[in-house]
PDB file of C-alpha atoms in Angstrom:
ATOM      1  CA  MET E   1      12.434   3.044  43.213  1.00 75.00           C
ATOM      2  CA  GLN E   2      14.461   1.087  45.728  1.00 84.00           C
ATOM      3  CA  ILE E   3      14.133  -2.680  46.070  1.00 90.00           C
ATOM      4  CA  PRO E   4      13.887  -3.664  49.722  1.00 92.00           C
ATOM      5  CA  ILE E   5      16.430  -6.210  50.920  1.00 94.00           C
ATOM      6  CA  LEU E   6      15.123  -8.328  53.777  1.00 94.00           C
ATOM      7  CA  LYS E   7      17.171 -10.456  56.124  1.00 94.00           C
ATOM      8  CA  LEU E   8      15.606 -13.646  57.380  1.00 92.00           C
ATOM      9  CA  LYS E   9      17.928 -15.561  59.721  1.00 91.00           C
ATOM     10  CA  ASN E  10      21.046 -16.028  57.579  1.00 93.00           C
ATOM     11  CA  ILE E  11      19.306 -15.444  54.280  1.00 95.00           C
ATOM     12  CA  LEU E  12      18.834 -12.295  52.250  1.00 96.00           C
ATOM     13  CA  LEU E  13      15.608 -11.932  50.352  1.00 97.00           C
ATOM     14  CA  THR E  14      14.831  -9.518  47.539  1.00 96.00           C
ATOM     15  CA  SER E  15      11.688  -9.292  45.499  1.00 95.00           C
ATOM     16  CA  ILE E  16      12.096  -7.395  42.234  1.00 92.00           C
ATOM     17  CA  GLN E  17       9.039  -5.553  40.993  1.00 79.00           C
ATOM     18  CA  SER E  18       8.035  -5.538  37.365  1.00 69.00           C
ATOM     19  CA  ASP E  19       8.643  -2.020  36.224  1.00 80.00           C
ATOM     20  CA  MET E  20      12.244  -1.335  36.966  1.00 88.00           C
ATOM     21  CA  THR E  21      14.324   1.062  34.904  1.00 90.00           C
ATOM     22  CA  ASP E  22      17.903   0.191  33.980  1.00 90.00           C
ATOM     23  CA  ASP E  23      19.189   2.599  36.602  1.00 91.00           C
ATOM     24  CA  ASP E  24      17.020   0.961  39.239  1.00 92.00           C
ATOM     25  CA  ALA E  25      18.435  -2.416  38.229  1.00 93.00           C
ATOM     26  CA  LEU E  26      22.027  -1.286  38.584  1.00 93.00           C
ATOM     27  CA  ARG E  27      21.320   0.378  41.930  1.00 94.00           C
ATOM     28  CA  TYR E  28      19.716  -2.851  43.099  1.00 95.00           C
ATOM     29  CA  GLN E  29      22.855  -4.736  42.160  1.00 95.00           C
ATOM     30  CA  ALA E  30      25.056  -2.362  44.127  1.00 95.00           C
ATOM     31  CA  ASP E  31      22.682  -2.440  47.117  1.00 96.00           C
ATOM     32  CA  VAL E  32      22.756  -6.232  47.212  1.00 96.00           C
ATOM     33  CA  VAL E  33      26.532  -6.531  47.310  1.00 95.00           C
ATOM     34  CA  SER E  34      26.984  -3.886  49.969  1.00 94.00           C
ATOM     35  CA  PHE E  35      24.213  -5.435  52.060  1.00 95.00           C
ATOM     36  CA  LEU E  36      25.822  -8.868  51.680  1.00 94.00           C
ATOM     37  CA  GLU E  37      29.086  -7.563  53.052  1.00 93.00           C
ATOM     38  CA  LYS E  38      27.422  -6.130  56.137  1.00 93.00           C
ATOM     39  CA  SER E  39      25.016  -8.966  56.815  1.00 92.00           C
ATOM     40  CA  ASP E  40      27.293 -11.995  56.560  1.00 86.00           C
ATOM     41  CA  ALA E  41      24.419 -13.916  54.961  1.00 94.00           C
ATOM     42  CA  LYS E  42      24.922 -17.481  53.750  1.00 95.00           C
ATOM     43  CA  GLY E  43      22.150 -17.431  51.202  1.00 96.00           C
ATOM     44  CA  PHE E  44      20.465 -15.028  48.805  1.00 97.00           C
ATOM     45  CA  ILE E  45      17.056 -15.337  47.185  1.00 97.00           C
ATOM     46  CA  ILE E  46      16.048 -13.302  44.146  1.00 97.00           C
ATOM     47  CA  ASP E  47      12.293 -13.437  43.750  1.00 97.00           C
ATOM     48  CA  ILE E  48      10.958 -12.246  40.387  1.00 96.00           C
ATOM     49  CA  THR E  49       7.306 -13.207  40.792  1.00 94.00           C
ATOM     50  CA  ALA E  50       6.189  -9.674  40.016  1.00 93.00           C
ATOM     51  CA  MET E  51       8.213  -9.318  36.807  1.00 94.00           C
ATOM     52  CA  ASP E  52       6.219  -9.792  33.638  1.00 93.00           C
ATOM     53  CA  ILE E  53       9.051  -8.794  31.297  1.00 94.00           C
ATOM     54  CA  VAL E  54      12.641  -9.994  31.510  1.00 93.00           C
ATOM     55  CA  ASP E  55      14.656  -8.773  28.546  1.00 92.00           C
ATOM     56  CA  SER E  56      18.316  -9.519  27.911  1.00 90.00           C
ATOM     57  CA  PHE E  57      19.475  -6.526  29.933  1.00 90.00           C
ATOM     58  CA  MET E  58      17.445  -7.561  32.956  1.00 92.00           C
ATOM     59  CA  ALA E  59      18.608 -11.158  32.542  1.00 91.00           C
ATOM     60  CA  ARG E  60      22.188  -9.921  32.542  1.00 90.00           C
ATOM     61  CA  VAL E  61      21.656  -7.893  35.711  1.00 92.00           C
ATOM     62  CA  ILE E  62      20.084 -10.892  37.460  1.00 94.00           C
ATOM     63  CA  ASN E  63      22.912 -13.200  36.370  1.00 93.00           C
ATOM     64  CA  GLU E  64      25.610 -10.781  37.390  1.00 94.00           C
ATOM     65  CA  THR E  65      23.996 -10.088  40.749  1.00 95.00           C
ATOM     66  CA  ALA E  66      23.828 -13.823  41.413  1.00 96.00           C
ATOM     67  CA  ARG E  67      27.483 -14.270  40.466  1.00 94.00           C
ATOM     68  CA  MET E  68      28.550 -11.358  42.631  1.00 95.00           C
ATOM     69  CA  ALA E  69      26.698 -12.836  45.589  1.00 96.00           C
ATOM     70  CA  ARG E  70      28.351 -16.191  44.947  1.00 94.00           C
ATOM     71  CA  LEU E  71      31.769 -14.568  44.878  1.00 95.00           C
ATOM     72  CA  MET E  72      30.967 -13.140  48.269  1.00 94.00           C
ATOM     73  CA  GLY E  73      30.260 -16.583  49.663  1.00 94.00           C
ATOM     74  CA  ALA E  74      26.480 -16.811  49.440  1.00 96.00           C
ATOM     75  CA  LYS E  75      24.423 -19.549  47.807  1.00 96.00           C
ATOM     76  CA  VAL E  76      21.917 -18.085  45.365  1.00 97.00           C
ATOM     77  CA  VAL E  77      18.484 -19.166  44.166  1.00 97.00           C
ATOM     78  CA  LEU E  78      16.266 -17.346  41.688  1.00 97.00           C
ATOM     79  CA  CYS E  79      12.582 -18.056  42.072  1.00 96.00           C
ATOM     80  CA  GLY E  80       9.136 -17.083  40.873  1.00 96.00           C
ATOM     81  CA  MET E  81       9.701 -16.813  37.148  1.00 95.00           C
ATOM     82  CA  GLN E  82       6.381 -16.421  35.379  1.00 95.00           C
ATOM     83  CA  PRO E  83       5.563 -19.020  32.703  1.00 96.00           C
ATOM     84  CA  MET E  84       5.444 -16.440  29.894  1.00 96.00           C
ATOM     85  CA  VAL E  85       8.801 -15.007  30.949  1.00 95.00           C
ATOM     86  CA  ALA E  86      10.390 -18.478  30.859  1.00 94.00           C
ATOM     87  CA  LEU E  87       8.843 -19.075  27.452  1.00 95.00           C
ATOM     88  CA  THR E  88      10.146 -15.781  26.077  1.00 95.00           C
ATOM     89  CA  LEU E  89      13.652 -16.217  27.466  1.00 92.00           C
ATOM     90  CA  VAL E  90      13.987 -19.665  25.896  1.00 92.00           C
ATOM     91  CA  GLU E  91      12.535 -18.477  22.592  1.00 93.00           C
ATOM     92  CA  MET E  92      15.022 -15.660  22.480  1.00 89.00           C
ATOM     93  CA  GLY E  93      17.431 -18.478  21.936  1.00 78.00           C
ATOM     94  CA  ARG E  94      20.203 -18.178  24.423  1.00 66.00           C
ATOM     95  CA  GLU E  95      20.859 -19.339  27.925  1.00 67.00           C
ATOM     96  CA  LEU E  96      20.077 -16.018  29.531  1.00 68.00           C
ATOM     97  CA  ILE E  97      19.625 -17.191  33.078  1.00 79.00           C
ATOM     98  CA  GLY E  98      22.542 -19.166  34.458  1.00 82.00           C
ATOM     99  CA  VAL E  99      21.607 -19.464  38.095  1.00 91.00           C
ATOM    100  CA  ASP E 100      19.879 -22.076  40.265  1.00 94.00           C
ATOM    101  CA  THR E 101      16.129 -21.656  40.030  1.00 95.00           C
ATOM    102  CA  ALA E 102      13.001 -22.750  41.852  1.00 96.00           C
ATOM    103  CA  LEU E 103       9.336 -22.511  40.992  1.00 97.00           C
ATOM    104  CA  ASN E 104       8.313 -20.227  43.817  1.00 97.00           C
ATOM    105  CA  LEU E 105       9.554 -18.602  47.005  1.00 96.00           C
ATOM    106  CA  ASP E 106       8.558 -21.580  49.132  1.00 96.00           C
ATOM    107  CA  LYS E 107      10.526 -24.070  47.027  1.00 97.00           C
ATOM    108  CA  GLY E 108      13.354 -21.603  46.585  1.00 96.00           C
ATOM    109  CA  PHE E 109      13.740 -21.279  50.327  1.00 96.00           C
ATOM    110  CA  ASP E 110      13.896 -25.073  50.756  1.00 96.00           C
ATOM    111  CA  LYS E 111      16.415 -25.393  47.968  1.00 96.00           C
ATOM    112  CA  LEU E 112      18.619 -22.692  49.411  1.00 96.00           C
ATOM    113  CA  LEU E 113      18.613 -24.239  52.898  1.00 95.00           C
ATOM    114  CA  GLU E 114      19.595 -27.537  51.303  1.00 95.00           C
ATOM    115  CA  MET E 115      22.426 -25.913  49.365  1.00 94.00           C
ATOM    116  CA  ILE E 116      23.691 -24.169  52.483  1.00 94.00           C
ATOM    117  CA  SER E 117      23.632 -27.331  54.601  1.00 92.00           C
ATOM    118  CA  GLU E 118      25.284 -29.444  51.901  1.00 86.00           C
ATOM    119  CA  GLY E 119      27.718 -26.804  50.867  1.00 71.00           C
ATOM    120  CA  VAL E 120      27.074 -27.439  47.161  1.00 58.00           C
ATOM    121  CA  ASP E 121      27.441 -24.811  44.481  1.00 55.00           C
TER     122      ASP E 121
ATOM    123  CA  MET I   1     -14.804  -3.475   9.342  1.00 87.00           C
ATOM    124  CA  ILE I   2     -11.287  -2.938  10.609  1.00 90.00           C
ATOM    125  CA  ASN I   3     -10.593  -1.209  13.907  1.00 93.00           C
ATOM    126  CA  ILE I   4      -7.301   0.616  14.050  1.00 95.00           C
ATOM    127  CA  THR I   5      -5.525   2.197  16.979  1.00 95.00           C
ATOM    128  CA  ASP I   6      -2.382   4.208  16.627  1.00 96.00           C
ATOM    129  CA  LYS I   7      -0.021   5.220  19.434  1.00 96.00           C
ATOM    130  CA  CYS I   8       3.214   7.087  19.286  1.00 97.00           C
ATOM    131  CA  ILE I   9       5.702   7.079  22.152  1.00 97.00           C
ATOM    132  CA  GLU I  10       8.684   9.361  22.212  1.00 97.00           C
ATOM    133  CA  LEU I  11      11.833   7.655  23.420  1.00 97.00           C
ATOM    134  CA  LYS I  12      13.982  10.053  25.392  1.00 96.00           C
ATOM    135  CA  ILE I  13      14.669   8.591  28.811  1.00 95.00           C
ATOM    136  CA  GLU I  14      14.824   5.086  30.270  1.00 93.00           C
ATOM    137  CA  ASP I  15      11.294   5.328  31.638  1.00 94.00           C
ATOM    138  CA  ASP I  16      10.027   5.530  28.057  1.00 96.00           C
ATOM    139  CA  ILE I  17      11.170   1.913  27.551  1.00 96.00           C
ATOM    140  CA  LEU I  18       8.734   0.867  30.267  1.00 95.00           C
ATOM    141  CA  ILE I  19       5.969   3.062  28.848  1.00 97.00           C
ATOM    142  CA  ALA I  20       6.381   1.718  25.298  1.00 97.00           C
ATOM    143  CA  ARG I  21       6.244  -1.924  26.292  1.00 96.00           C
ATOM    144  CA  LYS I  22       3.340  -1.337  28.663  1.00 96.00           C
ATOM    145  CA  ILE I  23       1.261   0.390  25.983  1.00 97.00           C
ATOM    146  CA  ALA I  24       2.017  -2.377  23.477  1.00 98.00           C
ATOM    147  CA  ARG I  25       0.918  -5.012  25.966  1.00 97.00           C
ATOM    148  CA  GLN I  26      -2.291  -3.144  26.742  1.00 97.00           C
ATOM    149  CA  GLU I  27      -3.154  -2.563  23.091  1.00 97.00           C
ATOM    150  CA  MET I  28      -2.550  -6.233  22.326  1.00 98.00           C
ATOM    151  CA  ALA I  29      -4.691  -7.371  25.243  1.00 97.00           C
ATOM    152  CA  ASP I  30      -7.474  -5.065  24.061  1.00 97.00           C
ATOM    153  CA  ILE I  31      -7.744  -6.737  20.668  1.00 96.00           C
ATOM    154  CA  GLY I  32      -7.381 -10.281  21.961  1.00 96.00           C
ATOM    155  CA  PHE I  33      -3.728 -11.333  21.757  1.00 97.00           C
ATOM    156  CA  GLY I  34      -2.864 -13.962  24.381  1.00 97.00           C
ATOM    157  CA  SER I  35      -0.433 -13.340  27.197  1.00 97.00           C
ATOM    158  CA  ALA I  36       2.399 -15.279  25.526  1.00 97.00           C
ATOM    159  CA  ASP I  37       2.221 -13.016  22.472  1.00 98.00           C
ATOM    160  CA  GLN I  38       1.942  -9.918  24.653  1.00 98.00           C
ATOM    161  CA  THR I  39       5.069 -10.945  26.532  1.00 97.00           C
ATOM    162  CA  ARG I  40       6.951 -11.740  23.307  1.00 97.00           C
ATOM    163  CA  MET I  41       6.183  -8.383  21.727  1.00 98.00           C
ATOM    164  CA  ALA I  42       6.725  -6.381  24.919  1.00 97.00           C
ATOM    165  CA  THR I  43      10.106  -8.055  25.402  1.00 96.00           C
ATOM    166  CA  ALA I  44      11.126  -7.363  21.802  1.00 97.00           C
ATOM    167  CA  ILE I  45      10.107  -3.714  22.217  1.00 97.00           C
ATOM    168  CA  SER I  46      12.053  -3.528  25.450  1.00 96.00           C
ATOM    169  CA  GLU I  47      15.220  -4.751  23.710  1.00 94.00           C
ATOM    170  CA  LEU I  48      14.913  -2.405  20.762  1.00 95.00           C
ATOM    171  CA  THR I  49      13.830   0.759  22.552  1.00 96.00           C
ATOM    172  CA  ARG I  50      16.736   0.296  24.952  1.00 93.00           C
ATOM    173  CA  ASN I  51      19.070   0.267  21.958  1.00 92.00           C
ATOM    174  CA  VAL I  52      17.549   3.578  20.845  1.00 94.00           C
ATOM    175  CA  ILE I  53      18.091   5.219  24.244  1.00 94.00           C
ATOM    176  CA  LYS I  54      21.547   3.758  24.568  1.00 90.00           C
ATOM    177  CA  TYR I  55      23.004   4.268  21.105  1.00 91.00           C
ATOM    178  CA  ALA I  56      20.941   7.033  19.543  1.00 92.00           C
ATOM    179  CA  GLY I  57      19.808   9.049  22.553  1.00 91.00           C
ATOM    180  CA  HIS I  58      16.282   9.489  21.332  1.00 92.00           C
ATOM    181  CA  GLY I  59      13.746   8.139  18.886  1.00 96.00           C
ATOM    182  CA  VAL I  60      10.138   7.172  18.395  1.00 97.00           C
ATOM    183  CA  CYS I  61       8.133   3.992  18.919  1.00 98.00           C
ATOM    184  CA  HIS I  62       5.006   3.772  16.832  1.00 98.00           C
ATOM    185  CA  ILE I  63       2.443   1.115  17.731  1.00 98.00           C
ATOM    186  CA  VAL I  64      -0.453   0.319  15.409  1.00 98.00           C
ATOM    187  CA  THR I  65      -3.012  -2.379  16.064  1.00 97.00           C
ATOM    188  CA  GLU I  66      -5.601  -3.602  13.601  1.00 97.00           C
ATOM    189  CA  SER I  67      -8.496  -5.834  14.361  1.00 97.00           C
ATOM    190  CA  SER I  68     -11.030  -7.248  11.930  1.00 96.00           C
ATOM    191  CA  SER I  69     -13.376 -10.186  12.219  1.00 95.00           C
ATOM    192  CA  GLU I  70     -10.735 -12.408  10.593  1.00 95.00           C
ATOM    193  CA  GLU I  71      -7.493 -11.217  12.071  1.00 96.00           C
ATOM    194  CA  ILE I  72      -5.730  -9.292  14.817  1.00 97.00           C
ATOM    195  CA  ARG I  73      -2.446  -7.612  14.042  1.00 98.00           C
ATOM    196  CA  ILE I  74       0.131  -5.373  15.688  1.00 98.00           C
ATOM    197  CA  LYS I  75       2.768  -3.382  13.851  1.00 98.00           C
ATOM    198  CA  VAL I  76       5.536  -1.643  15.693  1.00 98.00           C
ATOM    199  CA  GLU I  77       7.954   0.766  14.112  1.00 98.00           C
ATOM    200  CA  ILE I  78      10.969   1.950  16.064  1.00 97.00           C
ATOM    201  CA  GLU I  79      12.919   4.807  14.542  1.00 97.00           C
ATOM    202  CA  ASP I  80      15.907   6.851  15.565  1.00 95.00           C
ATOM    203  CA  TYR I  81      18.287   9.378  14.075  1.00 93.00           C
ATOM    204  CA  GLY I  82      21.382   8.035  15.770  1.00 91.00           C
ATOM    205  CA  PRO I  83      24.657   6.792  14.282  1.00 92.00           C
ATOM    206  CA  GLY I  84      23.051   3.759  12.632  1.00 90.00           C
ATOM    207  CA  ILE I  85      24.112   0.125  12.713  1.00 89.00           C
ATOM    208  CA  GLU I  86      27.383  -0.329  10.895  1.00 86.00           C
ATOM    209  CA  ASP I  87      27.081  -4.006  10.075  1.00 86.00           C
ATOM    210  CA  ILE I  88      23.516  -5.314  10.290  1.00 88.00           C
ATOM    211  CA  ASP I  89      24.452  -8.930   9.555  1.00 87.00           C
ATOM    212  CA  LYS I  90      26.933  -8.846  12.377  1.00 88.00           C
ATOM    213  CA  ALA I  91      24.477  -7.152  14.734  1.00 86.00           C
ATOM    214  CA  MET I  92      21.990  -9.946  14.032  1.00 88.00           C
ATOM    215  CA  GLU I  93      24.481 -12.611  15.156  1.00 85.00           C
ATOM    216  CA  ASP I  94      23.990 -14.147  18.575  1.00 83.00           C
ATOM    217  CA  GLY I  95      26.471 -12.921  21.096  1.00 80.00           C
ATOM    218  CA  TYR I  96      27.753  -9.960  19.106  1.00 78.00           C
ATOM    219  CA  THR I  97      27.727  -6.714  21.044  1.00 77.00           C
ATOM    220  CA  THR I  98      29.385  -3.338  20.856  1.00 74.00           C
ATOM    221  CA  GLY I  99      27.773  -2.064  24.015  1.00 68.00           C
ATOM    222  CA  GLY I 100      28.749  -4.577  26.663  1.00 61.00           C
ATOM    223  CA  GLY I 101      25.377  -6.344  26.606  1.00 66.00           C
ATOM    224  CA  LEU I 102      24.681 -10.018  26.088  1.00 65.00           C
ATOM    225  CA  GLY I 103      24.434  -9.617  22.347  1.00 68.00           C
ATOM    226  CA  ALA I 104      20.979 -11.166  22.516  1.00 72.00           C
ATOM    227  CA  GLY I 105      18.897  -8.063  21.873  1.00 84.00           C
ATOM    228  CA  LEU I 106      18.476  -7.886  18.102  1.00 91.00           C
ATOM    229  CA  PRO I 107      18.536 -11.612  17.258  1.00 91.00           C
ATOM    230  CA  GLY I 108      16.398 -12.315  20.324  1.00 92.00           C
ATOM    231  CA  ALA I 109      13.813  -9.736  19.338  1.00 94.00           C
ATOM    232  CA  LYS I 110      13.692 -11.156  15.820  1.00 94.00           C
ATOM    233  CA  ARG I 111      12.872 -14.637  17.130  1.00 94.00           C
ATOM    234  CA  LEU I 112      10.002 -13.331  19.220  1.00 96.00           C
ATOM    235  CA  VAL I 113       7.930 -11.802  16.439  1.00 96.00           C
ATOM    236  CA  ASN I 114       6.477 -13.022  13.124  1.00 96.00           C
ATOM    237  CA  ASP I 115       8.002 -10.349  10.941  1.00 96.00           C
ATOM    238  CA  PHE I 116      11.133  -8.384  11.540  1.00 96.00           C
ATOM    239  CA  SER I 117      12.863  -5.950   9.244  1.00 96.00           C
ATOM    240  CA  ILE I 118      15.603  -3.486   9.792  1.00 95.00           C
ATOM    241  CA  GLU I 119      17.048  -0.672   7.744  1.00 94.00           C
ATOM    242  CA  SER I 120      19.916   1.439   8.877  1.00 93.00           C
ATOM    243  CA  SER I 121      22.244   4.052   7.528  1.00 93.00           C
ATOM    244  CA  PRO I 122      24.306   6.699   9.301  1.00 93.00           C
ATOM    245  CA  GLY I 123      21.747   9.058  10.827  1.00 93.00           C
ATOM    246  CA  TYR I 124      18.693   6.851  10.525  1.00 95.00           C
ATOM    247  CA  THR I 125      17.616   3.435  11.740  1.00 95.00           C
ATOM    248  CA  LYS I 126      14.177   1.906  11.424  1.00 97.00           C
ATOM    249  CA  ILE I 127      13.055  -1.447  12.760  1.00 96.00           C
ATOM    250  CA  ASN I 128       9.672  -2.975  11.981  1.00 97.00           C
ATOM    251  CA  LEU I 129       8.064  -5.673  14.071  1.00 97.00           C
ATOM    252  CA  GLU I 130       4.834  -7.387  13.220  1.00 98.00           C
ATOM    253  CA  MET I 131       2.653 -10.055  14.713  1.00 98.00           C
ATOM    254  CA  SER I 132      -0.718 -11.378  13.555  1.00 97.00           C
ATOM    255  CA  ARG I 133      -3.150 -14.070  14.609  1.00 97.00           C
ATOM    256  CA  PRO I 134      -6.544 -15.235  13.399  1.00 97.00           C
ATOM    257  CA  ASN I 135      -9.319 -13.512  15.329  1.00 94.00           C
ATOM    258  CA  VAL I 136     -11.072 -16.283  17.215  1.00 84.00           C
TER     259      VAL I 136
END
């Protein structure tokens, strides 16, 4: 299963679906970085609205993908985390998500535009 | 009267991780566990079945649910015949990993469920997870 990567003005948008195997996750990561190189995007949104399970492997993939995008000069926002996923990640006891977050795609988009215009990290 | 369901999922390929956690979630929903508990257990199963695929190659995930008028309960047993966990205490520490992960899998899974036990020797590892709630 391939995750579509959409370009909207100077922003890349991906929406990860819930049932993704580990291989899918790693392919997604590679797709994002090669797309970033070609697109010259200033911002990158990872939407996880459809994910009802985020385990430590998935959290690692999301974190790493965000860091890779940052290294390539894009601002990154993660959005759409479901309440039960947030609850589980915190209960698991470690800071598993170390990236800027927003409640939903709408707020994530605003936040990203702000970060791009202010040039903050 | 107690209603019991019993499912057994063979763990051979990555897709089986998704199948195991999906079945657990469905079984829990069927007997009345809330979505927070479903997510906790499914996440714990995801962590542990991945370990089986990654370190042992193959194994089995056994999911039993029990429901009576007083209580709902899920028991999950994950077994493999892989190399075993050399130092369980160490493996249960936050941040310890031999496989390049976050080192959050085992201790994280333990925090998500009510009961967690693990036995391991070279050639056999078994992890038990259990969760129960009053039936309201």
